[in-house]
Each structure stands twice: as C-alpha cells, then as structure tokens.
mmCIF file of C-alpha atoms in Angstrom:
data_model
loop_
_atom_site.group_PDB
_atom_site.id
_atom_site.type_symbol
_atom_site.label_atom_id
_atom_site.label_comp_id
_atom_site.label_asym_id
_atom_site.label_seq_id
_atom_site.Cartn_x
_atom_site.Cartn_y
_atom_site.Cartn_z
ATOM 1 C CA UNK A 1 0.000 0.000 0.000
ATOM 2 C CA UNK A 2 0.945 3.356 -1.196
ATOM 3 C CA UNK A 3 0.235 6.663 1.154
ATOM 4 C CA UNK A 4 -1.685 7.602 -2.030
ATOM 5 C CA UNK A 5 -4.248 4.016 -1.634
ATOM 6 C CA UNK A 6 -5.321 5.114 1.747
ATOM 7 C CA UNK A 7 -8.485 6.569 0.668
ATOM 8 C CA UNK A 8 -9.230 4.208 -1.474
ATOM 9 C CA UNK A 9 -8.596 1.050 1.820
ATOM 10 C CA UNK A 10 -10.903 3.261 3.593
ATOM 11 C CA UNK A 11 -13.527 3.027 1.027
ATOM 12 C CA UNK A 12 -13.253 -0.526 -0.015
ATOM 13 C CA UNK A 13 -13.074 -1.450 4.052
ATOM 14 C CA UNK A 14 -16.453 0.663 4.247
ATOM 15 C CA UNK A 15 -17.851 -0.927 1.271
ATOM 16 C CA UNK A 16 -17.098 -3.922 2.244
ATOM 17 C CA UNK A 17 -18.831 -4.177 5.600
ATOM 18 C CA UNK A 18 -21.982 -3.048 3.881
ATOM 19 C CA UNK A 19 -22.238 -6.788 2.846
ATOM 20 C CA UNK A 20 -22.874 -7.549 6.527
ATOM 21 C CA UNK A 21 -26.024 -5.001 6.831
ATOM 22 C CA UNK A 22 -27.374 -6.833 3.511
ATOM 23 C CA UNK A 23 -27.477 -9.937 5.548
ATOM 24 C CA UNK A 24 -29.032 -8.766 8.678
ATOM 25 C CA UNK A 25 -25.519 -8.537 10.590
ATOM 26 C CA UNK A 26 -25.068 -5.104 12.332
ATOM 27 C CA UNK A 27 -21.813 -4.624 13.458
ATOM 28 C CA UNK A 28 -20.470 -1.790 15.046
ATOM 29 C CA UNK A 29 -19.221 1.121 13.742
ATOM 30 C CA UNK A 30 -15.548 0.374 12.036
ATOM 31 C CA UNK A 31 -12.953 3.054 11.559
ATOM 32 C CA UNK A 32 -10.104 1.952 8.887
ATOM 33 C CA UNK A 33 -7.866 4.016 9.427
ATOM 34 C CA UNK A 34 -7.240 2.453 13.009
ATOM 35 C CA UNK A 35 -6.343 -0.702 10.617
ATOM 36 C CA UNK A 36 -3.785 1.013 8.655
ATOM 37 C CA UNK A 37 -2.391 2.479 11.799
ATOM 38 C CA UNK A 38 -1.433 -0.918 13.155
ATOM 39 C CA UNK A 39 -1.373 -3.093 10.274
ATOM 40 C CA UNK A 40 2.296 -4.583 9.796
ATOM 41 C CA UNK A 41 1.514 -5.142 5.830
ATOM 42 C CA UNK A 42 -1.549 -3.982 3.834
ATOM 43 C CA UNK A 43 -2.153 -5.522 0.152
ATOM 44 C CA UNK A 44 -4.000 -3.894 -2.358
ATOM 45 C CA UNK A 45 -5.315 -4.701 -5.721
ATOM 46 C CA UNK A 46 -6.682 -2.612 -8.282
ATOM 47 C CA UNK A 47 -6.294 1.006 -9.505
ATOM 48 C CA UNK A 48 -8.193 2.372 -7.591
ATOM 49 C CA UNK A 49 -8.190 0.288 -4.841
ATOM 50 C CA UNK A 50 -10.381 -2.570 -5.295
ATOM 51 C CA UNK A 51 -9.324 -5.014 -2.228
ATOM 52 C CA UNK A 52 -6.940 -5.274 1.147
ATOM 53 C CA UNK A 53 -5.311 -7.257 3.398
ATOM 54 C CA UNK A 54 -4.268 -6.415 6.197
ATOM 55 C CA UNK A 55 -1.771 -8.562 8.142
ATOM 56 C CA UNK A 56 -0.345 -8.085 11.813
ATOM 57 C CA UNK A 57 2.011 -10.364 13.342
ATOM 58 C CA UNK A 58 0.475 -12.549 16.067
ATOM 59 C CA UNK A 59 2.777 -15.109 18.298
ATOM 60 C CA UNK A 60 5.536 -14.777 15.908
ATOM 61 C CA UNK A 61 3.883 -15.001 12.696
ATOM 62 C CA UNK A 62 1.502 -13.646 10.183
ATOM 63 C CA UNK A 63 -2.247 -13.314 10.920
ATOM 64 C CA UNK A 64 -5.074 -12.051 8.758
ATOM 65 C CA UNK A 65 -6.237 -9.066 10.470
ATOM 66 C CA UNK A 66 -8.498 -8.305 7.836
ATOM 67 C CA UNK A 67 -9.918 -9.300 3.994
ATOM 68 C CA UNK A 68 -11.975 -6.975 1.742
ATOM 69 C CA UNK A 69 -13.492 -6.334 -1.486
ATOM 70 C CA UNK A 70 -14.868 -3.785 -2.301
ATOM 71 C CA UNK A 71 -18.758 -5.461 -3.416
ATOM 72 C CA UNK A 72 -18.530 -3.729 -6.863
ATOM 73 C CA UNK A 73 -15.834 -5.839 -7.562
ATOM 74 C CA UNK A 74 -17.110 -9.324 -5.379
ATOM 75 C CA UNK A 75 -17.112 -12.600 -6.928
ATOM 76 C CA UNK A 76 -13.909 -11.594 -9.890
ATOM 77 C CA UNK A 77 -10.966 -13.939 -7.635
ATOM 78 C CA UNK A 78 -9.805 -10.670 -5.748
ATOM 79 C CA UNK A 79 -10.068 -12.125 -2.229
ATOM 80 C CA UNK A 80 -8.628 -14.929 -3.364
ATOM 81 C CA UNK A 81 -5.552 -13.785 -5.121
ATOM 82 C CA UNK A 82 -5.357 -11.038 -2.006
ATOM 83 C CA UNK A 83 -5.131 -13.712 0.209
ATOM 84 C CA UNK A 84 -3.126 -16.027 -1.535
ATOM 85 C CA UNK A 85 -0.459 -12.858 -1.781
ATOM 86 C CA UNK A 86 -0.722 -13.032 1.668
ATOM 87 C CA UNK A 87 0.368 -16.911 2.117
ATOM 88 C CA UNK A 88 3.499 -16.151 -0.568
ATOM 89 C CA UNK A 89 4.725 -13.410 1.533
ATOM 90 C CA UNK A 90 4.150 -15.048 4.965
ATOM 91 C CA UNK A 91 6.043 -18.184 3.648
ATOM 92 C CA UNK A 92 9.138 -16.184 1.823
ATOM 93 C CA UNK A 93 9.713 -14.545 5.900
ATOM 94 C CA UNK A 94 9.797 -18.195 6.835
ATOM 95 C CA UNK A 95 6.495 -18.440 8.491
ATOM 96 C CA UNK A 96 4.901 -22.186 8.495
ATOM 97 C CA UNK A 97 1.073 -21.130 9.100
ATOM 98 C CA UNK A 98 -1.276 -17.854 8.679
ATOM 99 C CA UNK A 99 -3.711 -17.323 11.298
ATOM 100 C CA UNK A 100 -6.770 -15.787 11.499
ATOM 101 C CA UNK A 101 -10.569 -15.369 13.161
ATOM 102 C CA UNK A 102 -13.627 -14.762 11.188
ATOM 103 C CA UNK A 103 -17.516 -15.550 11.561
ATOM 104 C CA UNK A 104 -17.255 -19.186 11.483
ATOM 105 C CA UNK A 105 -21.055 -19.977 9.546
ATOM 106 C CA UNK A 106 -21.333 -16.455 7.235
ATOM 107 C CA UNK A 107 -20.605 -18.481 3.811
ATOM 108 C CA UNK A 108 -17.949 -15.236 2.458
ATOM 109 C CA UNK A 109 -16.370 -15.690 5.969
ATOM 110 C CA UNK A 110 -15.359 -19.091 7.537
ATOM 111 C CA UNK A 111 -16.545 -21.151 4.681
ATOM 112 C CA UNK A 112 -14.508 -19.182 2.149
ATOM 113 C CA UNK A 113 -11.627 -19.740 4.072
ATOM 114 C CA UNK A 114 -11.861 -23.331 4.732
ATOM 115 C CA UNK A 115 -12.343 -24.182 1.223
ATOM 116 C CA UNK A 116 -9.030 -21.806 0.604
ATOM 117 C CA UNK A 117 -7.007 -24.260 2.978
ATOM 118 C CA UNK A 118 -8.051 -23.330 6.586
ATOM 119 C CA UNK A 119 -8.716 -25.269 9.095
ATOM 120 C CA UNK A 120 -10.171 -24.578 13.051
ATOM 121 C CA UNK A 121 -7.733 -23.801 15.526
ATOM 122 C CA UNK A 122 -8.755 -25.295 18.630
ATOM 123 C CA UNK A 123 -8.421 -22.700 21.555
ATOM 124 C CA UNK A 124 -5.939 -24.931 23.500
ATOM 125 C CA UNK A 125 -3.784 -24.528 20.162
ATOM 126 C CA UNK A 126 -3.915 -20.226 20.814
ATOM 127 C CA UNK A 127 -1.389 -18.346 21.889
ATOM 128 C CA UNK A 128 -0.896 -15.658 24.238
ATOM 129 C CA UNK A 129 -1.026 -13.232 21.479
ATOM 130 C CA UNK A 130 -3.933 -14.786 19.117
ATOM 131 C CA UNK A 131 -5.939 -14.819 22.731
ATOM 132 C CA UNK A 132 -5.337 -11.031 23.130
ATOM 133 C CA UNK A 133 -6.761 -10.485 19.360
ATOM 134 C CA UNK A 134 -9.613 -12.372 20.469
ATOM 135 C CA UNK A 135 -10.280 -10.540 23.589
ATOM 136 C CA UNK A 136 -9.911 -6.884 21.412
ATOM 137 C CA UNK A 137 -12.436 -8.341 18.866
ATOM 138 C CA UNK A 138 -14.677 -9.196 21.852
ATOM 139 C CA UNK A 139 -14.372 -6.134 23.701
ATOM 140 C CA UNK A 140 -14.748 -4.303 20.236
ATOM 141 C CA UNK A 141 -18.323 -5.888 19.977
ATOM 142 C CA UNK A 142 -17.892 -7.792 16.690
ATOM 143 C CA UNK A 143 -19.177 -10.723 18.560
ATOM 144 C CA UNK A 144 -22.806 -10.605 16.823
ATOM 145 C CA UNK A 145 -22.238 -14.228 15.629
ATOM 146 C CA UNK A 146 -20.367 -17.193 16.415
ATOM 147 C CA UNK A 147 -16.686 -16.382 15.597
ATOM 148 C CA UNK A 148 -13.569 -18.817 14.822
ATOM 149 C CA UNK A 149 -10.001 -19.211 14.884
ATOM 150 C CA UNK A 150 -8.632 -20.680 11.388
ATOM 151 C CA UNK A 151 -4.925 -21.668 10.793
ATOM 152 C CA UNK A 152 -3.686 -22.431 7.351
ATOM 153 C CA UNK A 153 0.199 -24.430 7.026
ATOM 154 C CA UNK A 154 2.218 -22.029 4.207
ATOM 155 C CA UNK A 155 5.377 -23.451 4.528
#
C-alpha cells in the first residue's frame, strides 16, 4: 500500500462491511484508518483500490487481520488472489502457518476460508497473542455471531 491508496482502503473497508447489513448482521461502527495504523503489511489490488489485506504479526507469525473487497468488484478472484499474496509473503519470511478469526457460519467468511485451505484452531492450540486479538475483537463488539479461529500451514 501506497500513502496515495489510503483513501481508497478506507472506502473498499467501508464498502465492504456493507455486505454484513445486507445480511441482517449489524456490526459496530468500524474506523479503517485504526487498521492502517497498526497493520504490519496492507495488500492492495486494483487502480483504484479494489481489495486489502491487512496482516499483523500474532505469536511470531503472520495473521489475517483483515480481507476486503470492495462489493462492486465481489465474486472476480480478488479475495482470493489477495489472500493467496498473503500466504506467498508469509512463507518467503519463513512463516509455516497464517492465522486468522472470522464468523465461522457467514458463507464469504469461515466457509470461504476453509475451502481456501483453513482449518479450526482449537483454543488450547492459541497463543498468548492470538488470545489477546480475540479478547480486542470481543471487547470491540464484533461478537454478533459465532466467531472462529482458522490456521492455514504455508510453509
């Protein structure tokens, strides 16, 4: 990501969350730019921006903080390819797995990703640092359906 994409993360983030409302999921209010302040690495795609991910590192390696496509531009292999960047990059730093938590039954959410490779990660598998990102999403309220730790091996 550029300094010049920024608007353009905000607005895809933004758009993207409207796919929630369309479903009947309210979540609370969501301010991007607290992303991009802590995000480690942010992909983008498209010129404009089209899609993001965001990645943080979590108990020494890469997690998922966050997915998005913009819904004008849903369905076209953007997520995908975004998140298979992701995998490329976390495995040339040497990571072995990608981490990250999603609504587990939403069918764009942990269905997507399990048919992209991930698999649950069983609490007792957590570390002290995927537990804290758990407790932040909780406390942030994002909790409006059942949620789920996924892990995916990338090297």
């Amino acid at each position: 990501m550029r300094s010049e994409d920024v608007p353009g993360v905000v607005a895809a983030s933004l758009a993207a969350d409207t796919v929630f409302a369309y479903a009947g999921v309210v979540l609370p209010p969501d301010d991007p730019r607290e992303l991009i302040e802590h995000a480690d690495r942010i992909l983008v795609t498209g010129e404009p921006v089209r899609g993001l991910a965001a990645t943080i590192t979590v108990d020494g390696h890469t997690h998922l903080e966050q997915l998005a496509v913009h819904p004008d531009h849903g369905r076209r292999g953007l997520g995908s390819a975004l998140l298979e960047a992701v995998c490329v990059e976390a495995a040339g730093r040497g990571d072995r797995e990608l981490t990250l938590t999603t609504f587990r039954d939403l069918p764009w959410n942990g269905p997507w990703y399990a048919r992209r490779g991930f698999v649950p990660l069983a609490r007792g598998e957590w570390g002290p640092g995927l537990e804290r990102v758990w407790e932040a999403e909780a406390r942030a309220g994002i909790g409006v359906l059942p949620r789920i730790a996924m892990v995916r091996r990338v090297g």
